[in-house]
Amino acid sequence: MSCLRSIHIVALGNEGDTFHQDNRPSGLIRTYLGRSPLVSGDESSLLLNAASTVARPVFTEYQASAFGNVKLVVHDCPVWDIFDSDWYTSRNLIGGADIVVIKYNVNDKFSFHEVKDNYIPVIKRASNSVPVIIAAVGTRQHDRGSCVSTTEGIQLAKELGATYLELHSLDDFYIGKYFGGVLEYFMIQALNQKTSDKMRKRKMTNSFHGIRPPQLEQPGFLLRKELTHVLGPWGGHALAVFLSHPSAQDSISGPVDIEIGYYLDFPSETEKMPVLKAEASHYHSDLNNLLSCCQCVDVVFYHPEVPGAVQAHKIVLCAVSHVFMLLFNVKSPTDIQDSSIVRMTQDLFAINRDAVFPGASQESCSNPPLRVIVKDALFCSCLSYILRFIYSGAFQWEELEEDIRRRLNDSGDVCDVIEKVKCLLKTPGKISCLRNCKTYQARKPLWFYNTSLKFFLNKPMLADVVFEIQGTAVPAHRAILVARCEVMAAMFNGNYMEAKSVLIPVYGVSKETFLSFLEYLYTDSCCPAGIFQAMCLLICAEMYQVSRLQHICELSIITQLQSMPSRELASMNLDIVDLLKKAKFHHSDCLSTWLLHFIATNYLIFSQKPEFQDLSVEERSFVEKHRWPSNIYLKQLAEYRKYIHSRKCRCLVM
């Protein structure tokens, strides 16, 4: 029988020996124990013993510490013959397991069917309703007939009521986040179940006393994160981690409905707080609006025989196309090393550095937009649709084809233009295929901007503005700044000094914070390293009125504080009251209200700190009213202790 603060895992099966690290084979379990940040124990201390019978390995036992103080015992059996050679040992181990992991290699179909036909019925009888994880390891190397398909693995999981995972490799993502996320979820569930069982026994014991111990209620609020999806209740955490990894998304077929939201939960109806919800991203709509409003235009496309001209922005075009990188000298043919892209650039475009064509708008005589001749008249006539397709995320192929088909009557011309668009988006060294592009991109956008615009972050290439911060020059691109930040749009397009200046000083913000701010504008994502960095970024976001970034920083601060154990809260140097005052000063109502409740919930910790005296009278009154544990509970606890002490004294007298 396993103890309260311990987890027993039994791993069965051979996932293959194709994965190596430092010239040594490293299996699924050993790799997880060696890499997981939640598991402590060096390489030499993990492996305790390896029993064997008839010169054949049976169970390898690992021991480590998880979550700081939880004993983790893992028995790994790579040979299925254990059920035949040592049934008594295997039955006892599986029967006492908290979690069972079944692993196999997707390229070993014979072994998979042996497990399915001979050993799964035995495992069903031996395991007593414990969570089971089925891990299909490896990348399918042969024809589909000789490999274990995903459907077969899922069917096996249904028979066992298990969780099915596909681990294409034993790298940090698949082991640490995907497999580790699911395993750690079940470990926490097992600990909760053991704690619940112990509390139930303790309540039965306490029922014989004359006075019941006081009940300590939960704190007055909780920040919860809900995640619902179509795959069932087992893997909300694992699915969220899985979908966050770009390479893993390719293995999902069909739509997956996911809903993520943060909210504050209160036991009393009288407690009202603003709902903490992450604002929806408007990244691609910002870039699409940039194309519509024609601000900060620095390139114009035209054909002598096609009426009108099409305006665009070099930075956006170069973010999605190596053809435009080559055209605007961001990269050279040597950098790209793809003859088809070089040929496409030469055949389709030519830069006109001479006379100004009729009808072209120029923002200023000193810095006119670059004029580019489109050599193909049909392509130029459809260029407005193509640019709208690119600025919208470069994934709406059906809409693009429909627009081009309405413009061009001949189906051959339509195919020719589409082929040129494919070459525009081609990755150097890879073969472009329209059918593959369409089937892949019909499911989700190719988030070109989020990855490729970062290539230009803090780089002088195509930069048309320079920020001077703490004596350091930070180059940037007006088009991105105007599209993503309304304050900067007004600053660069209004009657301000910055509208005509190339060098712009920035005050009140550190270089690191401003670079994080620019990273969000360029990529729509940010990851503050700590609470102090998140607050600095929140202040910068409030200064430039970027509300979504403010909400992201609020959630970052809240989740980091809430994940801290009490010991860390007591020893940290962060001034929580100063954080509260900054949140109020910068109009972060949700964060300031949450911080007040957080101080009240951790009253015994924060009331001992010197900065607690800096709370205002109103704030102090609020904290005292909502403190946890409450004064009523402490009074009841003192009475209960007095009662228990009196009973012990009577027993000693008797």
Coordinates of N, CA and C in Angstrom, one line a residue, residues 54-259:
V54 N 16.6 -15.3 -15.4 CA 17.1 -16.0 -16.5 C 17.8 -15.1 -17.5
A55 N 18.7 -14.3 -17.0 CA 19.5 -13.3 -17.9 C 18.6 -12.4 -18.7
R56 N 17.4 -12.1 -18.2 CA 16.4 -11.3 -18.9 C 16.0 -10.2 -17.9
P57 N 16.0 -8.9 -18.4 CA 15.6 -7.8 -17.4 C 14.1 -7.9 -17.2
V58 N 13.8 -7.7 -15.9 CA 12.3 -7.7 -15.5 C 11.9 -6.3 -15.3
F59 N 11.9 -5.8 -14.1 CA 11.6 -4.4 -13.8 C 12.8 -3.6 -13.4
T60 N 12.9 -2.5 -13.9 CA 13.9 -1.5 -13.5 C 13.2 -0.5 -12.6
E61 N 13.8 -0.3 -11.4 CA 13.1 0.6 -10.5 C 13.9 2.0 -10.4
Y62 N 13.1 3.0 -10.5 CA 13.6 4.4 -10.4 C 12.9 5.0 -9.2
Q63 N 13.7 5.9 -8.5 CA 13.1 6.6 -7.4 C 13.6 8.1 -7.5
A64 N 12.7 9.0 -7.3 CA 13.0 10.4 -7.3 C 12.0 11.2 -6.5
S65 N 12.2 12.5 -6.4 CA 11.2 13.4 -5.7 C 10.5 14.2 -6.7
A66 N 9.2 14.3 -6.6 CA 8.4 15.2 -7.5 C 7.6 16.2 -6.7
F67 N 7.5 17.4 -7.3 CA 6.8 18.5 -6.6 C 7.5 18.9 -5.3
G68 N 8.7 18.6 -5.2 CA 9.5 19.0 -4.0 C 9.5 18.0 -2.9
N69 N 8.4 17.4 -2.5 CA 8.4 16.5 -1.3 C 7.5 15.3 -1.5
V70 N 7.3 14.9 -2.8 CA 6.5 13.7 -3.1 C 7.4 12.6 -3.6
K71 N 7.4 11.5 -2.9 CA 8.3 10.4 -3.4 C 7.7 9.7 -4.6
L72 N 8.5 9.6 -5.6 CA 8.1 9.1 -6.9 C 8.8 7.7 -7.1
V73 N 8.1 6.7 -7.3 CA 8.6 5.3 -7.5 C 8.1 4.8 -8.9
V74 N 9.0 4.5 -9.8 CA 8.7 4.0 -11.1 C 9.3 2.7 -11.3
H75 N 8.4 1.7 -11.8 CA 8.9 0.4 -12.2 C 8.7 0.3 -13.7
D76 N 9.8 0.2 -14.4 CA 9.8 0.1 -15.9 C 10.1 -1.3 -16.4
C77 N 9.2 -1.8 -17.1 CA 9.4 -3.2 -17.6 C 9.3 -3.2 -19.2
P78 N 10.5 -3.3 -19.8 CA 10.5 -3.2 -21.3 C 10.1 -4.6 -22.0
V79 N 10.0 -5.7 -21.2 CA 9.7 -7.0 -21.8 C 8.4 -7.5 -21.3
W80 N 7.5 -7.8 -22.3 CA 6.2 -8.2 -22.0 C 6.1 -9.6 -21.4
D81 N 7.2 -10.4 -21.6 CA 7.2 -11.8 -21.0 C 7.2 -11.8 -19.5
I82 N 7.2 -10.7 -18.9 CA 7.2 -10.6 -17.4 C 5.9 -11.3 -16.9
F83 N 4.8 -11.2 -17.6 CA 3.5 -11.8 -17.2 C 3.6 -13.3 -17.2
D84 N 4.5 -13.8 -18.1 CA 4.7 -15.3 -18.1 C 5.7 -15.8 -17.1
S85 N 6.8 -15.0 -17.0 CA 8.0 -15.5 -16.2 C 7.8 -15.1 -14.7
D86 N 7.2 -14.0 -14.4 CA 7.0 -13.6 -13.0 C 5.7 -13.0 -12.8
W87 N 4.6 -13.7 -12.9 CA 3.3 -13.2 -12.8 C 3.0 -12.6 -11.5
Y88 N 3.4 -13.3 -10.4 CA 3.1 -12.8 -9.1 C 3.6 -11.4 -8.8
T89 N 4.9 -11.2 -9.2 CA 5.5 -9.8 -9.0 C 4.8 -8.8 -9.8
S90 N 4.6 -9.1 -11.1 CA 3.9 -8.1 -12.0 C 2.5 -7.8 -11.6
R91 N 1.8 -8.8 -11.1 CA 0.4 -8.6 -10.6 C 0.3 -7.7 -9.4
N92 N 1.2 -7.9 -8.5 CA 1.3 -7.1 -7.3 C 1.7 -5.6 -7.6
L93 N 2.6 -5.5 -8.5 CA 3.1 -4.1 -8.9 C 2.0 -3.3 -9.6
I94 N 1.3 -4.0 -10.5 CA 0.3 -3.3 -11.3 C -0.9 -3.0 -10.3
G95 N -1.2 -4.0 -9.5 CA -2.4 -3.8 -8.6 C -2.1 -2.6 -7.6
G96 N -0.9 -2.4 -7.2 CA -0.6 -1.3 -6.3 C -0.2 0.0 -7.0
A97 N -0.3 0.1 -8.3 CA 0.1 1.3 -9.0 C -0.9 2.4 -8.9
D98 N -0.5 3.6 -8.9 CA -1.3 4.8 -9.0 C -1.6 5.2 -10.5
I99 N -0.6 4.9 -11.3 CA -0.7 5.2 -12.8 C 0.0 4.1 -13.5
V100 N -0.6 3.7 -14.7 CA 0.0 2.7 -15.5 C 0.3 3.3 -16.9
V101 N 1.5 3.2 -17.4 CA 2.0 3.7 -18.7 C 2.3 2.5 -19.6
I102 N 1.6 2.4 -20.7 CA 1.8 1.3 -21.7 C 2.5 2.0 -22.9
K103 N 3.6 1.6 -23.3 CA 4.4 2.2 -24.4 C 4.8 1.2 -25.5
Y104 N 4.8 1.7 -26.7 CA 5.2 0.8 -27.8 C 5.7 1.7 -28.9
N105 N 6.5 1.1 -29.9 CA 7.0 1.8 -31.0 C 6.1 1.6 -32.2
V106 N 5.8 2.8 -32.9 CA 4.8 2.7 -33.9 C 5.3 1.9 -35.1
N107 N 6.6 1.6 -35.2 CA 7.1 0.8 -36.3 C 7.2 -0.6 -36.0
D108 N 6.7 -1.1 -34.8 CA 6.8 -2.5 -34.5 C 5.4 -3.0 -34.3
K109 N 4.7 -3.3 -35.4 CA 3.3 -3.7 -35.4 C 3.2 -5.1 -34.8
F110 N 4.1 -6.0 -35.0 CA 4.0 -7.3 -34.4 C 3.9 -7.3 -32.9
S111 N 4.8 -6.5 -32.3 CA 4.8 -6.3 -30.8 C 3.5 -5.7 -30.4
F112 N 3.0 -4.7 -31.1 CA 1.7 -4.1 -30.8 C 0.6 -5.1 -30.7
H113 N 0.5 -5.9 -31.7 CA -0.6 -6.9 -31.7 C -0.4 -8.0 -30.6
E114 N 0.8 -8.3 -30.3 CA 1.1 -9.2 -29.2 C 0.6 -8.6 -27.9
V115 N 0.9 -7.3 -27.7 CA 0.4 -6.6 -26.5 C -1.2 -6.6 -26.5
K116 N -1.7 -6.2 -27.6 CA -3.2 -6.1 -27.6 C -3.9 -7.4 -27.4
D117 N -3.4 -8.5 -28.0 CA -4.1 -9.8 -28.0 C -3.8 -10.6 -26.7
N118 N -2.6 -10.5 -26.1 CA -2.2 -11.4 -25.0 C -2.2 -10.7 -23.7
Y119 N -1.8 -9.4 -23.6 CA -1.5 -8.8 -22.3 C -2.5 -7.8 -21.9
I120 N -3.2 -7.1 -22.8 CA -4.2 -6.1 -22.4 C -5.3 -6.8 -21.5
P121 N -5.8 -7.9 -21.8 CA -6.8 -8.5 -20.9 C -6.2 -8.8 -19.5
V122 N -5.0 -9.1 -19.4 CA -4.3 -9.3 -18.1 C -4.2 -8.0 -17.4
I123 N -3.9 -7.0 -18.1 CA -3.7 -5.7 -17.4 C -5.1 -5.2 -16.9
K124 N -6.1 -5.5 -17.7 CA -7.5 -5.1 -17.3 C -7.8 -5.7 -15.9
R125 N -7.5 -7.0 -15.8 CA -7.8 -7.6 -14.5 C -6.9 -7.2 -13.4
A126 N -5.7 -6.8 -13.7 CA -4.7 -6.5 -12.6 C -4.9 -5.1 -12.1
S127 N -5.2 -4.1 -13.0 CA -5.3 -2.7 -12.5 C -6.7 -2.4 -12.0
N128 N -6.8 -1.7 -10.9 CA -8.1 -1.4 -10.3 C -8.5 0.0 -10.6
S129 N -9.0 0.3 -11.8 CA -9.5 1.6 -12.2 C -8.5 2.7 -12.0
V130 N -7.2 2.4 -12.2 CA -6.2 3.5 -12.1 C -6.0 4.1 -13.5
P131 N -5.6 5.3 -13.6 CA -5.4 6.0 -14.9 C -4.3 5.2 -15.7
V132 N -4.6 5.1 -17.0 CA -3.7 4.4 -17.9 C -3.4 5.3 -19.1
I133 N -2.1 5.5 -19.4 CA -1.6 6.3 -20.5 C -1.0 5.3 -21.5
I134 N -1.4 5.5 -22.8 CA -0.8 4.7 -23.9 C 0.0 5.6 -24.7
A135 N 1.3 5.4 -24.8 CA 2.3 6.2 -25.5 C 2.8 5.5 -26.7
A136 N 2.4 6.1 -27.9 CA 2.9 5.6 -29.2 C 4.1 6.4 -29.6
V137 N 5.3 5.8 -29.5 CA 6.5 6.5 -29.6 C 7.1 6.3 -31.0
G138 N 7.7 7.4 -31.6 CA 8.4 7.3 -32.9 C 7.7 7.9 -34.0
T139 N 8.4 8.1 -35.1 CA 7.8 8.6 -36.4 C 7.7 7.4 -37.3
R140 N 6.6 7.3 -38.0 CA 6.4 6.1 -38.9 C 7.3 6.2 -40.1
Q141 N 8.2 5.2 -40.2 CA 9.3 5.2 -41.2 C 8.9 4.4 -42.4
H142 N 8.0 3.4 -42.3 CA 7.7 2.5 -43.4 C 6.4 2.8 -44.0
D143 N 5.9 1.8 -44.9 CA 4.5 2.0 -45.4 C 3.5 1.8 -44.3
R144 N 2.4 2.4 -44.6 CA 1.4 2.4 -43.5 C 1.0 1.0 -43.1
G145 N 1.1 0.0 -44.0 CA 0.7 -1.4 -43.7 C 1.6 -2.0 -42.6
S146 N 2.9 -1.6 -42.5 CA 3.8 -2.2 -41.6 C 3.9 -1.4 -40.3
C147 N 3.2 -0.3 -40.2 CA 3.2 0.6 -39.0 C 1.9 0.5 -38.2
V148 N 2.0 0.8 -36.9 CA 0.8 0.9 -36.1 C 0.1 2.3 -36.4
S149 N -1.1 2.3 -36.9 CA -1.8 3.5 -37.2 C -2.3 4.2 -36.0
T150 N -2.6 5.5 -36.1 CA -3.2 6.2 -35.1 C -4.6 5.6 -34.7
T151 N -5.3 5.2 -35.6 CA -6.7 4.6 -35.4 C -6.6 3.4 -34.5
E152 N -5.6 2.5 -34.7 CA -5.4 1.3 -33.9 C -5.0 1.7 -32.5
G153 N -4.2 2.7 -32.3 CA -3.8 3.2 -31.0 C -5.0 3.7 -30.2
I154 N -5.8 4.5 -30.9 CA -7.0 5.1 -30.2 C -8.0 4.0 -29.9
Q155 N -8.1 3.0 -30.7 CA -9.1 1.9 -30.4 C -8.6 1.2 -29.2
L156 N -7.3 0.9 -29.1 CA -6.7 0.3 -27.9 C -7.0 1.1 -26.6
A157 N -6.8 2.4 -26.8 CA -7.1 3.3 -25.6 C -8.5 3.2 -25.2
K158 N -9.5 3.2 -26.2 CA -10.9 3.1 -25.8 C -11.2 1.8 -25.1
E159 N -10.6 0.7 -25.5 CA -10.8 -0.6 -24.8 C -10.4 -0.5 -23.3
L160 N -9.3 0.2 -23.0 CA -8.8 0.3 -21.7 C -9.3 1.5 -20.9
G161 N -10.0 2.4 -21.6 CA -10.4 3.7 -21.0 C -9.2 4.5 -20.7
A162 N -8.2 4.5 -21.6 CA -6.9 5.1 -21.4 C -6.8 6.4 -22.2
T163 N -5.7 7.1 -21.8 CA -5.4 8.4 -22.6 C -4.3 8.0 -23.6
Y164 N -4.6 8.4 -24.9 CA -3.7 8.0 -26.0 C -2.8 9.2 -26.3
L165 N -1.5 9.0 -26.4 CA -0.6 10.1 -26.8 C 0.3 9.6 -27.9
E166 N 0.6 10.4 -28.9 CA 1.6 10.1 -29.9 C 2.9 11.0 -29.7
L167 N 4.0 10.4 -29.5 CA 5.3 11.1 -29.2 C 6.2 10.8 -30.4
H168 N 6.3 11.8 -31.3 CA 7.1 11.6 -32.5 C 8.5 11.6 -32.2
S169 N 9.0 12.1 -31.1 CA 10.4 12.1 -30.7 C 10.5 12.3 -29.2
L170 N 11.6 12.0 -28.7 CA 11.8 12.1 -27.2 C 12.6 13.4 -26.9
D171 N 12.0 14.6 -27.5 CA 12.6 15.8 -27.2 C 11.9 16.5 -26.1
D172 N 12.4 17.8 -25.8 CA 11.9 18.5 -24.6 C 10.4 18.7 -24.7
F173 N 9.8 19.0 -25.9 CA 8.4 19.3 -26.0 C 7.6 18.0 -25.8
Y174 N 7.9 17.0 -26.6 CA 7.0 15.8 -26.4 C 7.2 15.1 -25.1
I175 N 8.4 15.1 -24.5 CA 8.6 14.5 -23.2 C 8.2 15.4 -22.1
G176 N 8.8 16.6 -22.1 CA 8.6 17.5 -20.9 C 7.2 18.1 -20.8
K177 N 6.6 18.6 -22.0 CA 5.4 19.3 -21.9 C 4.2 18.4 -22.3
Y178 N 4.3 17.6 -23.3 CA 3.1 16.8 -23.8 C 2.9 15.6 -22.9
F179 N 3.9 14.6 -22.9 CA 3.8 13.5 -22.0 C 3.8 13.9 -20.6
G180 N 4.8 14.8 -20.2 CA 4.9 15.2 -18.8 C 3.7 15.9 -18.3
G181 N 3.0 16.7 -19.2 CA 1.8 17.4 -18.8 C 0.7 16.4 -18.4
V182 N 0.5 15.4 -19.2 CA -0.5 14.4 -18.9 C -0.2 13.6 -17.7
L183 N 1.1 13.1 -17.6 CA 1.5 12.3 -16.4 C 1.4 13.1 -15.1
E184 N 1.8 14.4 -15.2 CA 1.8 15.2 -13.9 C 0.3 15.5 -13.6
Y185 N -0.6 15.6 -14.5 CA -2.0 15.8 -14.2 C -2.5 14.6 -13.4
F186 N -2.2 13.4 -13.9 CA -2.7 12.2 -13.2 C -2.0 12.1 -11.8
M187 N -0.7 12.5 -11.7 CA 0.0 12.5 -10.4 C -0.7 13.4 -9.4
I188 N -1.1 14.6 -9.8 CA -1.8 15.5 -9.0 C -3.2 14.9 -8.6
Q189 N -3.9 14.3 -9.5 CA -5.2 13.6 -9.2 C -5.0 12.5 -8.2
A190 N -3.9 11.7 -8.3 CA -3.7 10.7 -7.4 C -3.4 11.2 -6.0
L191 N -2.6 12.3 -5.9 CA -2.4 12.9 -4.6 C -3.6 13.5 -4.0
N192 N -4.5 14.1 -4.8 CA -5.7 14.7 -4.3 C -6.6 13.5 -3.8
Q193 N -6.7 12.4 -4.5 CA -7.5 11.3 -4.0 C -7.0 10.7 -2.7
K194 N -5.7 10.6 -2.5 CA -5.1 10.1 -1.3 C -5.4 11.1 -0.1
T195 N -5.3 12.4 -0.4 CA -5.6 13.4 0.6 C -7.0 13.3 1.0
S196 N -7.9 13.2 0.0 CA -9.3 13.1 0.3 C -9.7 11.9 1.2
D197 N -9.0 10.7 0.8 CA -9.3 9.5 1.6 C -8.8 9.7 3.1
K198 N -7.6 10.4 3.2 CA -7.1 10.6 4.6 C -8.0 11.5 5.4
M199 N -8.5 12.6 4.7 CA -9.4 13.5 5.4 C -10.7 12.8 5.8
R200 N -11.2 11.9 5.0 CA -12.4 11.2 5.3 C -12.2 10.3 6.6
K201 N -11.0 9.7 6.7 CA -10.7 8.9 7.9 C -10.6 9.7 9.1
R202 N -10.0 10.9 8.9 CA -9.8 11.8 10.0 C -11.1 12.4 10.5
K203 N -12.0 12.6 9.6 CA -13.4 13.1 10.0 C -14.1 12.0 10.8
M204 N -13.9 10.8 10.4 CA -14.6 9.7 11.2 C -14.0 9.6 12.6
T205 N -12.7 9.8 12.7 CA -12.0 9.7 14.0 C -12.5 10.9 14.9
N206 N -12.6 12.1 14.3 CA -13.0 13.3 15.0 C -14.4 13.2 15.5
S207 N -15.2 12.4 14.8 CA -16.7 12.4 15.2 C -16.9 11.8 16.6
F208 N -15.9 11.2 17.2 CA -16.1 10.7 18.5 C -15.8 11.7 19.6
H209 N -15.2 12.9 19.2 CA -14.9 13.9 20.2 C -16.2 14.7 20.5
G210 N -16.2 15.3 21.7 CA -17.3 16.1 22.1 C -17.5 17.4 21.3
I211 N -16.3 18.0 20.9 CA -16.4 19.3 20.2 C -15.7 19.1 18.8
R212 N -16.3 19.4 17.8 CA -15.7 19.3 16.4 C -14.7 20.4 16.2
P213 N -13.6 20.1 15.5 CA -12.6 21.1 15.2 C -13.2 22.1 14.2
P214 N -12.8 23.4 14.3 CA -13.3 24.4 13.4 C -12.9 24.1 12.0
Q215 N -13.8 24.5 11.0 CA -13.6 24.2 9.6 C -13.0 25.5 9.0
L216 N -11.8 25.3 8.4 CA -11.1 26.4 7.7 C -11.6 26.5 6.3
E217 N -12.4 27.5 6.0 CA -12.9 27.7 4.6 C -11.8 28.1 3.7
Q218 N -12.2 27.9 2.4 CA -11.2 28.3 1.4 C -11.1 29.9 1.3
P219 N -10.0 30.4 0.8 CA -9.9 31.9 0.7 C -11.1 32.4 -0.1
G220 N -11.3 33.7 0.0 CA -12.5 34.4 -0.5 C -12.5 34.5 -2.0
F221 N -11.4 34.1 -2.7 CA -11.4 34.2 -4.2 C -10.4 33.2 -4.7
L222 N -10.7 32.8 -5.9 CA -9.8 31.9 -6.7 C -9.7 32.4 -8.1
L223 N -8.6 32.4 -8.7 CA -8.4 32.7 -10.1 C -8.4 31.3 -10.8
R224 N -9.4 31.1 -11.6 CA -9.5 29.8 -12.3 C -9.3 29.9 -13.8
K225 N -8.8 28.9 -14.4 CA -8.6 28.9 -15.8 C -9.4 27.7 -16.3
E226 N -10.4 27.9 -17.2 CA -11.2 26.8 -17.7 C -10.7 26.6 -19.1
L227 N -10.7 25.3 -19.5 CA -10.3 24.9 -20.8 C -11.2 23.7 -21.2
T228 N -12.1 23.9 -22.1 CA -13.0 22.8 -22.6 C -12.6 22.5 -24.0
H229 N -12.7 21.2 -24.4 CA -12.4 20.8 -25.7 C -13.2 19.6 -26.0
V230 N -13.1 19.1 -27.2 CA -13.9 18.0 -27.7 C -13.3 16.6 -27.3
L231 N -12.2 16.6 -26.7 CA -11.5 15.3 -26.4 C -11.8 14.7 -25.1
G232 N -12.7 15.3 -24.3 CA -13.0 14.7 -23.0 C -12.3 15.4 -21.8
P233 N -12.6 15.0 -20.6 CA -12.1 15.7 -19.4 C -10.7 15.4 -19.0
W234 N -10.0 14.5 -19.6 CA -8.7 14.0 -19.0 C -7.6 15.0 -19.3
G235 N -7.6 15.7 -20.5 CA -6.4 16.3 -20.9 C -6.4 17.7 -21.2
G236 N -7.2 18.6 -20.5 CA -7.2 20.0 -20.8 C -5.8 20.6 -20.8
H237 N -5.1 20.3 -19.7 CA -3.7 20.8 -19.6 C -2.8 20.3 -20.8
A238 N -2.9 19.0 -21.0 CA -2.0 18.4 -22.1 C -2.4 19.0 -23.4
L239 N -3.7 19.1 -23.7 CA -4.1 19.6 -25.1 C -3.7 21.0 -25.3
A240 N -3.8 21.8 -24.2 CA -3.3 23.2 -24.4 C -1.9 23.3 -24.7
V241 N -1.1 22.5 -24.0 CA 0.4 22.5 -24.2 C 0.7 21.9 -25.6
F242 N -0.1 20.9 -26.0 CA 0.1 20.3 -27.3 C -0.1 21.2 -28.4
L243 N -1.2 22.0 -28.3 CA -1.6 22.9 -29.4 C -0.7 24.1 -29.4
S244 N 0.0 24.4 -28.4 CA 0.9 25.6 -28.4 C 2.2 25.3 -29.2
H245 N 2.4 24.1 -29.5 CA 3.7 23.7 -30.3 C 3.4 23.6 -31.7
P246 N 4.0 24.4 -32.6 CA 3.7 24.5 -34.0 C 3.8 23.1 -34.7
S247 N 4.9 22.4 -34.4 CA 5.1 21.1 -35.1 C 4.1 20.1 -34.7
A248 N 3.5 20.2 -33.5 CA 2.5 19.2 -33.1 C 1.2 19.5 -33.8
Q249 N 0.9 20.7 -34.2 CA -0.4 21.0 -34.8 C -0.6 20.3 -36.1
D250 N 0.4 19.9 -36.8 CA 0.3 19.3 -38.1 C -0.4 17.9 -37.9
S251 N -0.2 17.3 -36.8 CA -0.8 15.9 -36.6 C -2.2 15.9 -36.3
I252 N -2.9 17.1 -36.1 CA -4.3 17.1 -35.8 C -5.1 17.2 -37.1
S253 N -6.0 16.3 -37.2 CA -6.9 16.4 -38.4 C -8.3 16.8 -38.0
G254 N -8.9 17.7 -38.6 CA -10.2 18.2 -38.3 C -10.1 19.3 -37.3
P255 N -11.3 20.0 -37.1 CA -11.3 21.1 -36.1 C -11.3 20.7 -34.7
V256 N -10.7 21.4 -33.8 CA -10.7 21.2 -32.4 C -11.2 22.4 -31.7
D257 N -12.3 22.3 -31.0 CA -12.9 23.5 -30.3 C -12.2 23.7 -29.0
I258 N -11.7 24.8 -28.8 CA -11.0 25.2 -27.5 C -11.5 26.5 -27.0
E259 N -11.7 26.6 -25.7 CA -12.2 27.8 -25.1 C -11.4 28.0 -23.9

